[in-house]
XYZ file of C-alpha atoms in Angstrom:
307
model
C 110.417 119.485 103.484
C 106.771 120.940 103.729
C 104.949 122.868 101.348
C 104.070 123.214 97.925
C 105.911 122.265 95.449
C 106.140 123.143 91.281
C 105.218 120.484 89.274
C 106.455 120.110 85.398
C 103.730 121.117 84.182
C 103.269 124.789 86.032
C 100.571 123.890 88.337
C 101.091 124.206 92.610
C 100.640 120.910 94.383
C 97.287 120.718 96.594
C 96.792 119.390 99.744
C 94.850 116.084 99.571
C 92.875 115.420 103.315
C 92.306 112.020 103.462
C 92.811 111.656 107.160
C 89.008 112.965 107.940
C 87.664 110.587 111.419
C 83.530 110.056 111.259
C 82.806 112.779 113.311
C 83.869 115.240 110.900
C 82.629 113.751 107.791
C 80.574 115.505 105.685
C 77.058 114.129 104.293
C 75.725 113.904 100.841
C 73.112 116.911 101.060
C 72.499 120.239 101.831
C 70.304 120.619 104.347
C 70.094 124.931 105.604
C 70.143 127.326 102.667
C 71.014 131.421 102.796
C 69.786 133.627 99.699
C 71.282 136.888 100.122
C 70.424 140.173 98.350
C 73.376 140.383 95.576
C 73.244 144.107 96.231
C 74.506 143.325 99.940
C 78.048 142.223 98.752
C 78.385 139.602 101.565
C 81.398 137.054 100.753
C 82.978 134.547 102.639
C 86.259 135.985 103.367
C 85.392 139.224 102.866
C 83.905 142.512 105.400
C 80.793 143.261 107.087
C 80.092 145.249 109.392
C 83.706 145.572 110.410
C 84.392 141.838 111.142
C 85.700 139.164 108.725
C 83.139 136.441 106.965
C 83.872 132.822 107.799
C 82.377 129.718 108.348
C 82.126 130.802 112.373
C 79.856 133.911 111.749
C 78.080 133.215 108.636
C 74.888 131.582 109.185
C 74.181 134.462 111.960
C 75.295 136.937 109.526
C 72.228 135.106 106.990
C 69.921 135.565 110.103
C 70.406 138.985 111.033
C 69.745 140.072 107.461
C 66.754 138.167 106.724
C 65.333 140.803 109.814
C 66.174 143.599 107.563
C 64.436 142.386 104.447
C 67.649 141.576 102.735
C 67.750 137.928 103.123
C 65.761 134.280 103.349
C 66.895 131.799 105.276
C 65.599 127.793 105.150
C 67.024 125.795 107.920
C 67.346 122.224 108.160
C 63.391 121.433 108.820
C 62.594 123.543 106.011
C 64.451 122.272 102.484
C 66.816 119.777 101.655
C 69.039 120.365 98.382
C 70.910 117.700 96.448
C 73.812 118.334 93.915
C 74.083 116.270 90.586
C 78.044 115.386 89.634
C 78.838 119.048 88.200
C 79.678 119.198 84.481
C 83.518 120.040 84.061
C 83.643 120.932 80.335
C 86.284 120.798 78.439
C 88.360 121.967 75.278
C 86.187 121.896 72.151
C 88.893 119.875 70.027
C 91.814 117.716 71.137
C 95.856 119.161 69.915
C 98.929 117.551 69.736
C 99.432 113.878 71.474
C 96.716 113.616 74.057
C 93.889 111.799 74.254
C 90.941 113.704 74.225
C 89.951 117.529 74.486
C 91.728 118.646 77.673
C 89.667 120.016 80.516
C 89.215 123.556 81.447
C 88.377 124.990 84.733
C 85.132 125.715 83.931
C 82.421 123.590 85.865
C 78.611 123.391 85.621
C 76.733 122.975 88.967
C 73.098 122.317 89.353
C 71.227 121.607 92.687
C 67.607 120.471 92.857
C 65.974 122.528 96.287
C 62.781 120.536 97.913
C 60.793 123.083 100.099
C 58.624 121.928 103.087
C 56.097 124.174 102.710
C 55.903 125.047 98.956
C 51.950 126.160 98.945
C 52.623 128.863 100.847
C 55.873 130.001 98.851
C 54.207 130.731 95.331
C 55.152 134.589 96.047
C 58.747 133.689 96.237
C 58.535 130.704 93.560
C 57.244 133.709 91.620
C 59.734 136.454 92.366
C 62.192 133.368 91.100
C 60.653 133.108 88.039
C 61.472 136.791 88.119
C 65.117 135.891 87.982
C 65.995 137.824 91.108
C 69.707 138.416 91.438
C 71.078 136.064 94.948
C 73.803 135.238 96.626
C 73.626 131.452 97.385
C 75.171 130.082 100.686
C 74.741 125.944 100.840
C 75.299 124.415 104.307
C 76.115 120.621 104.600
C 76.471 119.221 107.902
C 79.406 120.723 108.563
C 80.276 123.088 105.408
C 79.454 126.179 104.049
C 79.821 127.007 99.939
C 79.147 130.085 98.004
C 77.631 130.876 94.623
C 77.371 134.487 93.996
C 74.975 135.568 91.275
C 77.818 138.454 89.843
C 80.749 135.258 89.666
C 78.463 132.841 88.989
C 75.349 133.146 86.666
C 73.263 131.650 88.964
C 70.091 130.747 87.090
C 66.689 129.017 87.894
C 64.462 126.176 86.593
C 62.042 123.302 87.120
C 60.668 126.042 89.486
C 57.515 123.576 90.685
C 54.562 122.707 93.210
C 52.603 120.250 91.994
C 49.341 118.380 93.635
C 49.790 114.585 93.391
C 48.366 112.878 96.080
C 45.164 113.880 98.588
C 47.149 111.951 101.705
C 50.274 114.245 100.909
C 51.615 117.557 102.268
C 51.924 119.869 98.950
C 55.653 119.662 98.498
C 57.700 121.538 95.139
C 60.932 123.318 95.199
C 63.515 125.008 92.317
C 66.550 124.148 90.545
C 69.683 126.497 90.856
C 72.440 126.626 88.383
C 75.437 128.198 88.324
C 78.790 128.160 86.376
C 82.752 128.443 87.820
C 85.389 129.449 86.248
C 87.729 128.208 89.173
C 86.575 124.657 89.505
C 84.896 123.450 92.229
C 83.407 126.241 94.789
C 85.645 126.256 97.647
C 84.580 124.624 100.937
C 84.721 125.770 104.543
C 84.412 123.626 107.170
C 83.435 124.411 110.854
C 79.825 125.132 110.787
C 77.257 124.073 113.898
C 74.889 121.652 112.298
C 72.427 122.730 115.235
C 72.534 126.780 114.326
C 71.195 125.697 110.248
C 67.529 125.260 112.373
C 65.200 128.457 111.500
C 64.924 129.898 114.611
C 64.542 133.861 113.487
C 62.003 135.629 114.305
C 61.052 139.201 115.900
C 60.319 139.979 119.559
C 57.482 141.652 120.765
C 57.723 144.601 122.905
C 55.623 144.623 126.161
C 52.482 146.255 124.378
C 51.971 149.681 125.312
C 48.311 149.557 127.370
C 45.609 152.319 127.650
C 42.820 151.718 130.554
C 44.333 147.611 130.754
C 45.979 146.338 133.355
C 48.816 144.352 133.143
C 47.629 140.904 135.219
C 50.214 138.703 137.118
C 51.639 135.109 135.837
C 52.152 136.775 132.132
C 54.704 134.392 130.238
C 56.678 134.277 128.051
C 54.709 134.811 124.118
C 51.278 135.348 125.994
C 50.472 138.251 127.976
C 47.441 138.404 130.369
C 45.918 142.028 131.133
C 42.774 142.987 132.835
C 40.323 145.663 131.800
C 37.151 147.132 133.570
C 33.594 146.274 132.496
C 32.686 149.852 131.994
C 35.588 151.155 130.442
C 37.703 151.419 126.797
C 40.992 150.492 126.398
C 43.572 149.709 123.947
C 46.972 148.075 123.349
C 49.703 149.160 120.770
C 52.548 146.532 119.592
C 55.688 147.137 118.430
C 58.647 144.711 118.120
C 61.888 144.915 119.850
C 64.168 146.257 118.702
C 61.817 148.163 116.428
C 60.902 147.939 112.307
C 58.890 149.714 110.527
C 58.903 147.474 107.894
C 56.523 144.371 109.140
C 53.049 144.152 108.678
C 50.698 143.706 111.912
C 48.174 140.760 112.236
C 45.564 140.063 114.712
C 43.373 136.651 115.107
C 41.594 134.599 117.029
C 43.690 132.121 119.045
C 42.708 129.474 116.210
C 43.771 131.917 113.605
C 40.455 132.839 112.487
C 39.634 136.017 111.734
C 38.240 138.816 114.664
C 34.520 138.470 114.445
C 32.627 142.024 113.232
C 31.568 142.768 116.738
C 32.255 140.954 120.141
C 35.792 141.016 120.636
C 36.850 144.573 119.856
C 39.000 145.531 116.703
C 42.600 145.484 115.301
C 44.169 147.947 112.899
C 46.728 146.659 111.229
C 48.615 150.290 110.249
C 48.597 151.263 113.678
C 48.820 147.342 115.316
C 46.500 148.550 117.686
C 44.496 146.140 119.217
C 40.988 148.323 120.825
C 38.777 147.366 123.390
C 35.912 148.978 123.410
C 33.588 149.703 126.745
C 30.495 147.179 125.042
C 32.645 144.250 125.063
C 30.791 141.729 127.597
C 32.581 140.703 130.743
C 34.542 137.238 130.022
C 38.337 135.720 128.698
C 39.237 137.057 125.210
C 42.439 135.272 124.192
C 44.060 137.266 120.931
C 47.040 136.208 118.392
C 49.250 138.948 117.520
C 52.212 138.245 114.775
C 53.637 140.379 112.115
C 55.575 139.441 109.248
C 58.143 140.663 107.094
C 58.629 140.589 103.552
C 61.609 137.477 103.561
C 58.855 135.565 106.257
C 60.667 136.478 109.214
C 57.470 136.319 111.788
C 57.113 137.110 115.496
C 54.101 136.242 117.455
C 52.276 136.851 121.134
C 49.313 135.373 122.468
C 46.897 138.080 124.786
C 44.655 137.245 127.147
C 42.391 140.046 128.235
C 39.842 139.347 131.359
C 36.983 141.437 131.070
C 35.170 142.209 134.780
């Protein structure tokens, strides 16, 4: 007969799968991680935005939020985090016959994060130290699990980003804790290892041109326009579908910063990039990117031609 069955001592049988083939087995790290605002409510299992949270939809739930300011996302290139054996504590003294202090269901998890790119993260490292409420969601291979800051008391330490060797890339990273009073966080299976890479960004709208002419073989992320010797002209950004909230960046195709005079002017409130009538007939190549505040970035190359 299947099913559960009652054991003697009140607790339901659970399924043991120990049939698992290669393909599907699941490796010792997480390698993708979501922090979601607490404030957002998102659960595995539970609602948004009218459809049901699973393993299927989750990461590009993750994704979609981290446009909206309400989310970071670190994909498999990006931070790798390892789990020590979680602490199942147990009963302070032992009663009657048995052996020991009996277990409870409480368990004590802590995972060490490594971040790629560490150096530039102090803001966040900081906003840790802050102890901003999150919702963790840790990807495996092929698994999802959830620690949310209200059911779990996730805390942070070794918070770090240390210099220790010239020939090395600045590396550092964070320790998460958190505490269940159901065991072991449940697992689902069924996530894409190739959709934990960090592929979001924002798109670019065609920029909105003022005395520049859009030129031919434009493609994709750089843009070529021509603009008369003798005249002004200008080009506005915007990204697609729009936000307000990003902050507008203009450099030299090296990332420098735009010279004082030479190659026109940017303003960043407006992401307006102006060319005025004294700029000198050649190729100006321009890097426009904005950024939100979780890192999300979008960027376009120009080329203007000057004759």
């Amino acid at each position: 007969m299947l099913g559960y069955f009652l054991t003697s001592k009140g607790v339901d049988l659970q399924p043991l799968h120990n049939y698992n083939s290669e393909a599907d087995q699941t490796l010792g790290a997480y390698i993708a991680l979501g922090m979601v605002d607490a404030s957002v409510g998102l659960r595995l299992g539970g609602q948004y935005e009218a459809e049901t949270v699973s393993s299927a939809n989750i990461v590009s739930i993750i994704k979609e939020l981290c446009l909206s300011d309400q989310a970071y996302f670190f994909g498999s290139s990006d931070i790798i985090g390892q789990e020590a054996d979680p602490a199942v504590t147990s009963e302070a003294e032992a009663f009657g016959p048995s052996a020991g202090p009996r277990l409870t269901d409480t368990l004590l998890g802590t995972v060490v994060w490594r971040l790629n790119h560490a150096y530039s993260s102090r803001n966040f490292l900081n906003m840790l130290m802050a102890n901003r409420e999150f919702d963790f969601f840790m990807f495996t291979n092929n698994s999802v699990e959830a620690a949310y800051y209200d059911d779990h008391g996730i805390s942070y330490s070794a918070i770090s980003n240390a210099k220790g060797n010239k020939d090395a890339k600045i590396v550092g990273g964070f320790t998460s804790m958190y505490k269940s009073f159901a065991g072991f966080l449940p697992v689902q299976l069924g996530i894409n290892q190739a959709s934990l890479k960090n592929d979001v960004k924002f798109v670019i709208a065609e920029p909105t041109a003022t005395l520049v002419v859009p030129a031919t073989c434009s493609t994709v992320g750089r843009k070529k326009f021509t603009k008369l010797l003798a005249s002004a002209g200008s080009l506005v950004f915007a990204t697609d579908p729009a936000n307000a909230c990003v902050d507008w960046y203009c450099t030299q195709v090296d990332g420098s910063p735009l010279p004082a005079a030479g190659k026109g002017s940017f303003n960043s409130g407006t992401a307006t990039l102006t060319l005025p009538s004294t700029l000198a007939a050649g190729k100006y190549i321009y890097k426009i990117f904005c950024l939100n505040a979780t890192g999300v970035k979008g960027e376009m190359y120009v080329e203007v031609l000057v004759n």
